[in-house]
Amino acid sequence: MGRQNRHLFRLLVGALFLGAGILVVSFHGGVRAQEGDTQDASGIRERLIISSTDTSSAPTINVRAFGLDDQGHPLTLTEDTIQIRHDGQLVSDVAVIGDYKAGTFTIFVVDIPPGVEAHLPAIQQSLEQYMSPPEMEEPVDYAAIYQVGETQANQLLEPSNFYNTFRNFFSTPLETQSGPTALIDSLVGLINDAENITPKDGILTTMVVLTDGTDAVSSQYDAEDVAQLAAGLGIPIHTIWLENSNLQPASHEAGIGYLAGISAASGGLSSRLDQPDQVQSIWDRIASFRNHDVIQYRPENLSGGTFEVDVSLLSDLTIGDNATVSISESSPTILLDLPPEDRQLVMEDLDKSIKLTFTAETAWLDGEERELIQAQLLVNGIVVQEIDVDDVDRFKAEINNLSYGPNTIQVAVSYTH
């Protein structure tokens, strides 16, 4: 017997709607897979980013994506707001089937020159608050800590996605830095290096800057370079103002104004350290980018090979992203036939199991026949039944683990290669 390959296929059970104690399960037919910008006057670019793709269940393909509007809020992607092209051909069979916990990366930048000593405990408490559950979710969310230096930012803590790392770091209290600090040079340097600093592909990088907002020593860049560069790269900058007792009221106002301008122009939020509700709004904004939309599509007449997939906003087709997907010539396909009258089910009690009958057709992209040696039914990622390989074309299943919200049904097969 030749080498054996295992492939997973998903049939979306669909959105589960709860009303008056009745669960409505809406089935969408087909096989479900396992796994250009505009700019407004402020400089913020509306963006759509593909974070990952999955072709393990071809001919259905999954694309994970997220977007930012021109105010820095997450975009809501639906079948009615996006367009997909596969190998240049417009795709009509498209569905947004749920979300995927991709994570976030936050670069904290503390600017603590003489005059902010009184705020050091509150600064540390604020950072610890974010890095503790439920604000930062380990191990999917990452954070790093940098300190503004005299010429550039200095790393205090490398990127980590575990709370204990930060708890150990904060066992030593923060200290002010003697001498002047170059806020603008430090921020521009971090923005330019953000791609290299980010520990994981396909997640949004955000900066949170805690500072008095003033700078008397930066020489490489101008004040407006920070917001312009961040907006161009799609890096929101949230700012938290620190009162510096060594500065005059006019400098306080100038610092507050500069920080508010940076945030507004980059899609971030601005706050003062003594405004916990506004600080919490920053944490909430960061968390809103943790989950990415899962977009599922099935192109017509799919063949094996490497193809480009383009996802764009229907409101402006210049806003989008592209990625390449590779599909094996020997990929199997399983088409589950669900008549329209069977695509809605009514359940009065989730604790009761439900019996369903599935009719399926198995084939391979290259047209060659292969021998199935094992088949399983998975519901929400859990194997609920072994399927007789001779009955894959029509089998019955008893399912007892449906839940409110999106559900997924998969057929996993092993076959001789």
GROMACS .gro file of C-alpha atoms in nm:
model
  417
    1MET     CA    1   0.000   0.000   0.000
    2GLY     CA    2   0.144   0.341  -0.092
    3ARG     CA    3   0.202   0.643   0.126
    4GLN     CA    4  -0.111   0.753   0.310
    5ASN     CA    5  -0.229   1.114   0.328
    6ARG     CA    6  -0.490   1.258   0.560
    7HIS     CA    7  -0.712   1.549   0.460
    8LEU     CA    8  -0.983   1.733   0.652
    9PHE     CA    9  -1.295   1.880   0.494
   10ARG     CA   10  -1.548   2.109   0.653
   11LEU     CA   11  -1.912   2.155   0.582
   12LEU     CA   12  -2.028   2.470   0.753
   13VAL     CA   13  -2.326   2.413   0.975
   14GLY     CA   14  -2.363   2.789   0.968
   15ALA     CA   15  -2.477   3.064   1.197
   16LEU     CA   16  -2.691   2.941   1.481
   17PHE     CA   17  -2.970   3.182   1.562
   18LEU     CA   18  -3.142   3.160   1.900
   19GLY     CA   19  -3.494   3.294   1.940
   20ALA     CA   20  -3.767   3.205   2.186
   21GLY     CA   21  -3.582   2.890   2.283
   22ILE     CA   22  -3.565   2.762   1.925
   23LEU     CA   23  -3.232   2.696   1.761
   24VAL     CA   24  -3.224   2.751   1.385
   25VAL     CA   25  -2.933   2.583   1.210
   26SER     CA   26  -2.869   2.720   0.863
   27PHE     CA   27  -2.667   2.493   0.636
   28HIS     CA   28  -2.465   2.636   0.350
   29GLY     CA   29  -2.392   2.385   0.076
   30GLY     CA   30  -2.049   2.293  -0.051
   31VAL     CA   31  -1.722   2.184   0.099
   32ARG     CA   32  -1.568   2.402   0.366
   33ALA     CA   33  -1.194   2.420   0.415
   34GLN     CA   34  -1.008   2.318   0.726
   35GLU     CA   35  -0.798   2.568   0.777
   36GLY     CA   36  -0.439   4.887  -0.271
   37ASP     CA   37  -0.534   5.154  -0.030
   38THR     CA   38  -0.719   5.483  -0.010
   39GLN     CA   39  -0.613   5.768   0.211
   40ASP     CA   40  -0.823   6.040   0.370
   41ALA     CA   41  -0.715   6.392   0.447
   42SER     CA   42  -0.577   6.300   0.788
   43GLY     CA   43  -0.338   6.047   0.639
   44ILE     CA   44  -0.503   5.730   0.772
   45ARG     CA   45  -0.540   5.460   0.510
   46GLU     CA   46  -0.835   5.225   0.500
   47ARG     CA   47  -0.690   4.877   0.474
   48LEU     CA   48  -0.782   4.515   0.417
   49ILE     CA   49  -0.516   4.258   0.506
   50ILE     CA   50  -0.503   3.885   0.433
   51SER     CA   51  -0.341   3.726   0.737
   52SER     CA   52  -0.334   3.363   0.620
   53THR     CA   53  -0.485   3.110   0.378
   54ASP     CA   54  -0.574   2.742   0.396
   55THR     CA   55  -0.623   2.508   0.099
   56SER     CA   56  -0.624   2.179   0.288
   57SER     CA   57  -0.988   2.120   0.194
   58ALA     CA   58  -0.983   2.219  -0.171
   59PRO     CA   59  -1.192   2.291  -0.371
   60THR     CA   60  -1.306   2.513  -0.085
   61ILE     CA   61  -1.046   2.764   0.029
   62ASN     CA   62  -1.026   2.963   0.352
   63VAL     CA   63  -0.884   3.313   0.373
   64ARG     CA   64  -0.834   3.483   0.707
   65ALA     CA   65  -0.844   3.861   0.689
   66PHE     CA   66  -0.898   4.180   0.886
   67GLY     CA   67  -0.932   4.545   0.803
   68LEU     CA   68  -0.904   4.896   0.944
   69ASP     CA   69  -1.129   5.186   0.848
   70ASP     CA   70  -1.007   5.543   0.806
   71GLN     CA   71  -1.054   5.608   1.179
   72GLY     CA   72  -0.859   5.304   1.298
   73HIS     CA   73  -1.163   5.089   1.383
   74PRO     CA   74  -1.181   4.726   1.268
   75LEU     CA   75  -1.375   4.667   0.947
   76THR     CA   76  -1.674   4.436   0.950
   77LEU     CA   77  -1.632   4.198   0.657
   78THR     CA   78  -1.939   4.024   0.512
   79GLU     CA   79  -2.033   3.854   0.188
   80ASP     CA   80  -2.195   4.182   0.084
   81THR     CA   81  -1.888   4.399   0.144
   82ILE     CA   82  -1.607   4.202  -0.020
   83GLN     CA   83  -1.510   4.067  -0.359
   84ILE     CA   84  -1.282   3.770  -0.423
   85ARG     CA   85  -1.094   3.683  -0.739
   86HIS     CA   86  -0.916   3.350  -0.778
   87ASP     CA   87  -0.657   3.338  -1.053
   88GLY     CA   88  -0.814   3.655  -1.188
   89GLN     CA   89  -1.163   3.508  -1.205
   90LEU     CA   90  -1.445   3.656  -1.000
   91VAL     CA   91  -1.579   3.409  -0.741
   92SER     CA   92  -1.951   3.397  -0.665
   93ASP     CA   93  -1.954   3.128  -0.394
   94VAL     CA   94  -1.824   3.331  -0.097
   95ALA     CA   95  -1.917   3.317   0.272
   96VAL     CA   96  -1.781   3.474   0.590
   97ILE     CA   97  -1.815   3.178   0.825
   98GLY     CA   98  -1.683   3.306   1.156
   99ASP     CA   99  -1.364   3.434   1.308
  100TYR     CA  100  -1.019   3.311   1.397
  101LYS     CA  101  -0.818   3.409   1.704
  102ALA     CA  102  -0.501   3.538   1.539
  103GLY     CA  103  -0.370   3.761   1.817
  104THR     CA  104  -0.218   4.109   1.838
  105PHE     CA  105   0.123   4.265   1.898
  106THR     CA  106   0.163   4.578   2.108
  107ILE     CA  107   0.485   4.778   2.135
  108PHE     CA  108   0.482   4.975   2.461
  109VAL     CA  109   0.712   5.277   2.459
  110VAL     CA  110   0.778   5.450   2.791
  111ASP     CA  111   0.934   5.796   2.796
  112ILE     CA  112   1.029   5.860   3.159
  113PRO     CA  113   1.270   6.154   3.193
  114PRO     CA  114   1.318   6.343   3.520
  115GLY     CA  115   0.993   6.504   3.631
  116VAL     CA  116   0.765   6.201   3.595
  117GLU     CA  117   0.895   6.011   3.899
  118ALA     CA  118   0.565   6.043   4.081
  119HIS     CA  119   0.389   5.857   3.801
  120LEU     CA  120   0.619   5.554   3.785
  121PRO     CA  121   0.397   5.332   4.004
  122ALA     CA  122   0.089   5.426   3.798
  123ILE     CA  123   0.278   5.364   3.472
  124GLN     CA  124   0.383   5.020   3.589
  125GLN     CA  125   0.032   4.946   3.716
  126SER     CA  126  -0.117   5.045   3.381
  127LEU     CA  127   0.119   4.820   3.187
  128GLU     CA  128   0.059   4.533   3.425
  129GLN     CA  129  -0.316   4.583   3.384
  130TYR     CA  130  -0.292   4.538   3.010
  131MET     CA  131  -0.063   4.238   3.034
  132SER     CA  132  -0.294   4.058   3.276
  133PRO     CA  133  -0.608   3.863   3.184
  134PRO     CA  134  -0.852   3.945   3.036
  135GLU     CA  135  -0.688   4.239   2.854
  136MET     CA  136  -0.400   4.048   2.696
  137GLU     CA  137  -0.479   3.687   2.614
  138GLU     CA  138  -0.191   3.444   2.634
  139PRO     CA  139  -0.052   3.286   2.427
  140VAL     CA  140  -0.208   3.458   2.124
  141ASP     CA  141  -0.133   3.822   2.213
  142TYR     CA  142   0.221   3.955   2.222
  143ALA     CA  143   0.372   4.265   2.378
  144ALA     CA  144   0.717   4.422   2.409
  145ILE     CA  145   0.847   4.714   2.613
  146TYR     CA  146   1.087   4.985   2.494
  147GLN     CA  147   1.219   5.298   2.661
  148VAL     CA  148   1.279   5.626   2.482
  149GLY     CA  149   1.649   5.699   2.484
  150GLU     CA  150   1.873   5.993   2.412
  151THR     CA  151   1.912   5.893   2.047
  152GLN     CA  152   1.693   5.586   1.996
  153ALA     CA  153   1.455   5.351   2.175
  154ASN     CA  154   1.611   5.086   2.398
  155GLN     CA  155   1.450   4.747   2.445
  156LEU     CA  156   1.353   4.670   2.804
  157LEU     CA  157   1.163   4.349   2.735
  158GLU     CA  158   1.158   4.146   2.415
  159PRO     CA  159   0.826   4.034   2.265
  160SER     CA  160   0.646   3.778   2.477
  161ASN     CA  161   0.302   3.621   2.489
  162PHE     CA  162   0.306   3.496   2.848
  163TYR     CA  163   0.193   3.688   3.154
  164ASN     CA  164   0.464   3.546   3.381
  165THR     CA  165   0.730   3.705   3.160
  166PHE     CA  166   0.586   4.049   3.232
  167ARG     CA  167   0.523   3.976   3.598
  168ASN     CA  168   0.890   3.881   3.639
  169PHE     CA  169   0.998   4.194   3.452
  170PHE     CA  170   0.794   4.422   3.676
  171SER     CA  171   0.945   4.271   3.990
  172THR     CA  172   1.210   4.540   3.938
  173PRO     CA  173   1.048   4.887   3.946
  174LEU     CA  174   1.088   5.123   3.651
  175GLU     CA  175   1.337   5.408   3.689
  176THR     CA  176   1.355   5.746   3.522
  177GLN     CA  177   1.628   5.806   3.268
  178SER     CA  178   1.876   6.079   3.343
  179GLY     CA  179   1.918   6.344   3.079
  180PRO     CA  180   1.703   6.439   2.780
  181THR     CA  181   1.513   6.183   2.571
  182ALA     CA  182   1.464   6.187   2.195
  183LEU     CA  183   1.096   6.100   2.161
  184ILE     CA  184   1.061   6.158   1.786
  185ASP     CA  185   1.381   5.979   1.684
  186SER     CA  186   1.296   5.685   1.910
  187LEU     CA  187   0.943   5.647   1.773
  188VAL     CA  188   1.044   5.674   1.408
  189GLY     CA  189   1.318   5.417   1.462
  190LEU     CA  190   1.069   5.173   1.615
  191ILE     CA  191   0.814   5.230   1.341
  192ASN     CA  192   1.075   5.163   1.075
  193ASP     CA  193   1.179   4.844   1.253
  194ALA     CA  194   0.828   4.728   1.345
  195GLU     CA  195   0.817   4.459   1.077
  196ASN     CA  196   1.132   4.301   1.216
  197ILE     CA  197   1.016   4.334   1.576
  198THR     CA  198   0.673   4.178   1.522
  199PRO     CA  199   0.705   3.815   1.638
  200LYS     CA  200   0.431   3.665   1.422
  201ASP     CA  201   0.310   3.721   1.068
  202GLY     CA  202  -0.045   3.822   0.993
  203ILE     CA  203  -0.129   4.021   1.308
  204LEU     CA  204  -0.179   4.392   1.366
  205THR     CA  205   0.113   4.578   1.524
  206THR     CA  206   0.011   4.866   1.752
  207MET     CA  207   0.218   5.114   1.952
  208VAL     CA  208   0.124   5.254   2.293
  209VAL     CA  209   0.338   5.552   2.393
  210LEU     CA  210   0.349   5.683   2.751
  211THR     CA  211   0.518   6.025   2.750
  212ASP     CA  212   0.488   6.394   2.836
  213GLY     CA  213   0.482   6.461   2.462
  214THR     CA  214   0.777   6.699   2.450
  215ASP     CA  215   1.111   6.655   2.274
  216ALA     CA  216   1.408   6.889   2.267
  217VAL     CA  217   1.684   6.664   2.134
  218SER     CA  218   1.560   6.471   1.828
  219SER     CA  219   1.764   6.563   1.524
  220GLN     CA  220   1.705   6.299   1.256
  221TYR     CA  221   1.331   6.347   1.203
  222ASP     CA  222   1.065   6.613   1.228
  223ALA     CA  223   0.764   6.598   1.459
  224GLU     CA  224   0.517   6.522   1.177
  225ASP     CA  225   0.725   6.225   1.055
  226VAL     CA  226   0.592   6.002   1.334
  227ALA     CA  227   0.226   6.015   1.237
  228GLN     CA  228   0.290   6.017   0.862
  229LEU     CA  229   0.513   5.712   0.874
  230ALA     CA  230   0.284   5.520   1.111
  231ALA     CA  231  -0.024   5.595   0.901
  232GLY     CA  232   0.155   5.488   0.584
  233LEU     CA  233   0.251   5.153   0.738
  234GLY     CA  234  -0.085   5.093   0.905
  235ILE     CA  235   0.047   5.108   1.263
  236PRO     CA  236  -0.199   5.277   1.501
  237ILE     CA  237  -0.030   5.479   1.774
  238HIS     CA  238  -0.217   5.514   2.102
  239THR     CA  239  -0.078   5.779   2.335
  240ILE     CA  240  -0.102   5.821   2.713
  241TRP     CA  241   0.007   6.161   2.845
  242LEU     CA  242   0.226   6.190   3.155
  243GLU     CA  243   0.243   6.514   3.352
  244ASN     CA  244   0.604   6.628   3.393
  245SER     CA  245   0.657   6.841   3.704
  246ASN     CA  246   0.966   7.001   3.551
  247LEU     CA  247   0.767   7.156   3.263
  248GLN     CA  248   0.555   7.469   3.250
  249PRO     CA  249   0.179   7.461   3.177
  250ALA     CA  250   0.241   7.578   2.819
  251SER     CA  251   0.465   7.275   2.763
  252HIS     CA  252   0.196   7.052   2.913
  253GLU     CA  253  -0.057   7.179   2.662
  254ALA     CA  254   0.189   7.143   2.375
  255GLY     CA  255   0.265   6.785   2.474
  256ILE     CA  256  -0.102   6.691   2.506
  257GLY     CA  257  -0.178   6.847   2.169
  258TYR     CA  258   0.109   6.670   1.995
  259LEU     CA  259   0.009   6.331   2.131
  260ALA     CA  260  -0.355   6.382   2.036
  261GLY     CA  261  -0.241   6.471   1.683
  262ILE     CA  262  -0.023   6.160   1.650
  263SER     CA  263  -0.308   5.934   1.756
  264ALA     CA  264  -0.571   6.101   1.540
  265ALA     CA  265  -0.348   6.089   1.232
  266SER     CA  266  -0.249   5.724   1.276
  267GLY     CA  267  -0.583   5.573   1.377
  268GLY     CA  268  -0.508   5.551   1.748
  269LEU     CA  269  -0.664   5.684   2.068
  270SER     CA  270  -0.528   5.945   2.305
  271SER     CA  271  -0.561   5.951   2.684
  272ARG     CA  272  -0.411   6.080   3.005
  273LEU     CA  273  -0.266   5.841   3.258
  274ASP     CA  274  -0.515   5.965   3.520
  275GLN     CA  275  -0.816   5.884   3.298
  276PRO     CA  276  -0.869   5.508   3.349
  277ASP     CA  277  -1.182   5.493   3.131
  278GLN     CA  278  -0.992   5.633   2.834
  279VAL     CA  279  -0.696   5.404   2.900
  280GLN     CA  280  -0.939   5.112   2.905
  281SER     CA  281  -1.070   5.227   2.565
  282ILE     CA  282  -0.716   5.182   2.430
  283TRP     CA  283  -0.697   4.827   2.564
  284ASP     CA  284  -1.040   4.752   2.416
  285ARG     CA  285  -0.937   4.891   2.075
  286ILE     CA  286  -0.628   4.669   2.068
  287ALA     CA  287  -0.834   4.362   2.161
  288SER     CA  288  -1.084   4.435   1.883
  289PHE     CA  289  -0.819   4.324   1.632
  290ARG     CA  290  -0.748   3.990   1.801
  291ASN     CA  291  -0.997   3.793   1.590
  292HIS     CA  292  -0.981   3.788   1.212
  293ASP     CA  293  -1.269   3.704   0.980
  294VAL     CA  294  -1.263   3.364   0.810
  295ILE     CA  295  -1.372   3.401   0.449
  296GLN     CA  296  -1.456   3.084   0.260
  297TYR     CA  297  -1.485   3.058  -0.114
  298ARG     CA  298  -1.503   2.795  -0.384
  299PRO     CA  299  -1.385   2.882  -0.736
  300GLU     CA  300  -1.542   2.717  -1.036
  301ASN     CA  301  -1.345   2.447  -1.219
  302LEU     CA  302  -1.063   2.437  -0.966
  303SER     CA  303  -0.742   2.267  -1.073
  304GLY     CA  304  -0.413   2.197  -0.904
  305GLY     CA  305  -0.134   2.453  -0.904
  306THR     CA  306  -0.038   2.788  -0.750
  307PHE     CA  307  -0.285   3.074  -0.786
  308GLU     CA  308  -0.329   3.430  -0.669
  309VAL     CA  309  -0.632   3.520  -0.459
  310ASP     CA  310  -0.741   3.882  -0.431
  311VAL     CA  311  -0.980   4.010  -0.164
  312SER     CA  312  -1.115   4.365  -0.208
  313LEU     CA  313  -1.382   4.590  -0.062
  314LEU     CA  314  -1.680   4.630  -0.292
  315SER     CA  315  -1.710   4.993  -0.184
  316ASP     CA  316  -1.362   5.061  -0.325
  317LEU     CA  317  -1.190   4.784  -0.518
  318THR     CA  318  -0.853   4.956  -0.475
  319ILE     CA  319  -0.867   4.861  -0.107
  320GLY     CA  320  -0.761   4.500  -0.070
  321ASP     CA  321  -0.484   4.247  -0.043
  322ASN     CA  322  -0.363   3.941  -0.229
  323ALA     CA  323  -0.194   3.612  -0.147
  324THR     CA  324  -0.092   3.296  -0.328
  325VAL     CA  325  -0.251   2.958  -0.264
  326SER     CA  326  -0.112   2.621  -0.369
  327ILE     CA  327  -0.335   2.321  -0.437
  328SER     CA  328  -0.209   1.968  -0.490
  329GLU     CA  329  -0.310   1.792  -0.810
  330SER     CA  330  -0.402   1.488  -0.602
  331SER     CA  331  -0.627   1.676  -0.359
  332PRO     CA  332  -0.954   1.496  -0.288
  333THR     CA  333  -1.289   1.673  -0.290
  334ILE     CA  334  -1.601   1.582  -0.100
  335LEU     CA  335  -1.925   1.743  -0.211
  336LEU     CA  336  -2.205   1.720   0.043
  337ASP     CA  337  -2.547   1.741  -0.118
  338LEU     CA  338  -2.797   1.923   0.102
  339PRO     CA  339  -3.133   1.992  -0.065
  340PRO     CA  340  -3.278   2.338   0.008
  341GLU     CA  341  -3.553   2.190   0.224
  342ASP     CA  342  -3.290   2.032   0.452
  343ARG     CA  343  -3.080   2.342   0.506
  344GLN     CA  344  -3.274   2.463   0.808
  345LEU     CA  345  -3.326   2.260   1.120
  346VAL     CA  346  -3.517   2.343   1.433
  347MET     CA  347  -3.392   2.227   1.772
  348GLU     CA  348  -3.573   2.299   2.094
  349ASP     CA  349  -3.302   2.166   2.324
  350LEU     CA  350  -2.927   2.169   2.273
  351ASP     CA  351  -2.888   1.889   2.526
  352LYS     CA  352  -3.064   1.649   2.293
  353SER     CA  353  -2.872   1.485   2.010
  354ILE     CA  354  -2.985   1.520   1.649
  355LYS     CA  355  -2.969   1.257   1.377
  356LEU     CA  356  -2.869   1.371   1.029
  357THR     CA  357  -2.815   1.196   0.698
  358PHE     CA  358  -2.539   1.315   0.467
  359THR     CA  359  -2.503   1.239   0.099
  360ALA     CA  360  -2.152   1.292  -0.033
  361GLU     CA  361  -1.954   1.252  -0.353
  362THR     CA  362  -1.580   1.189  -0.333
  363ALA     CA  363  -1.341   1.267  -0.619
  364TRP     CA  364  -0.984   1.388  -0.685
  365LEU     CA  365  -0.874   1.695  -0.878
  366ASP     CA  366  -0.658   1.493  -1.116
  367GLY     CA  367  -0.945   1.258  -1.196
  368GLU     CA  368  -0.763   0.950  -1.068
  369GLU     CA  369  -0.944   0.706  -0.840
  370ARG     CA  370  -0.793   0.619  -0.502
  371GLU     CA  371  -0.885   0.382  -0.223
  372LEU     CA  372  -1.025   0.528   0.098
  373ILE     CA  373  -0.892   0.351   0.404
  374GLN     CA  374  -1.052   0.560   0.683
  375ALA     CA  375  -1.320   0.826   0.723
  376GLN     CA  376  -1.434   1.025   1.026
  377LEU     CA  377  -1.701   1.281   1.101
  378LEU     CA  378  -1.589   1.580   1.308
  379VAL     CA  379  -1.821   1.836   1.461
  380ASN     CA  380  -1.664   2.153   1.597
  381GLY     CA  381  -1.324   1.987   1.580
  382ILE     CA  382  -1.424   1.675   1.776
  383VAL     CA  383  -1.446   1.329   1.619
  384VAL     CA  384  -1.803   1.214   1.679
  385GLN     CA  385  -1.819   0.912   1.452
  386GLU     CA  386  -1.615   0.673   1.242
  387ILE     CA  387  -1.764   0.640   0.894
  388ASP     CA  388  -1.753   0.313   0.702
  389VAL     CA  389  -1.552   0.395   0.391
  390ASP     CA  390  -1.806   0.204   0.184
  391ASP     CA  391  -2.079   0.436   0.314
  392VAL     CA  392  -1.915   0.776   0.266
  393ASP     CA  393  -2.149   0.847  -0.024
  394ARG     CA  394  -2.444   0.825   0.216
  395PHE     CA  395  -2.423   0.792   0.594
  396LYS     CA  396  -2.618   0.876   0.906
  397ALA     CA  397  -2.477   1.055   1.209
  398GLU     CA  398  -2.593   1.138   1.559
  399ILE     CA  399  -2.461   1.477   1.670
  400ASN     CA  400  -2.475   1.597   2.029
  401ASN     CA  401  -2.222   1.881   2.046
  402LEU     CA  402  -2.376   2.168   1.850
  403SER     CA  403  -2.340   2.503   2.024
  404TYR     CA  404  -2.477   2.854   1.993
  405GLY     CA  405  -2.278   3.051   1.742
  406PRO     CA  406  -2.089   2.920   1.438
  407ASN     CA  407  -2.054   2.541   1.410
  408THR     CA  408  -1.847   2.335   1.172
  409ILE     CA  409  -1.890   1.980   1.039
  410GLN     CA  410  -1.589   1.806   0.884
  411VAL     CA  411  -1.524   1.481   0.705
  412ALA     CA  412  -1.167   1.355   0.742
  413VAL     CA  413  -1.046   1.085   0.506
  414SER     CA  414  -0.728   0.882   0.469
  415TYR     CA  415  -0.648   0.723   0.134
  416THR     CA  416  -0.375   0.546  -0.056
  417HIS     CA  417  -0.158   0.784  -0.257
   0.00000   0.00000   0.00000
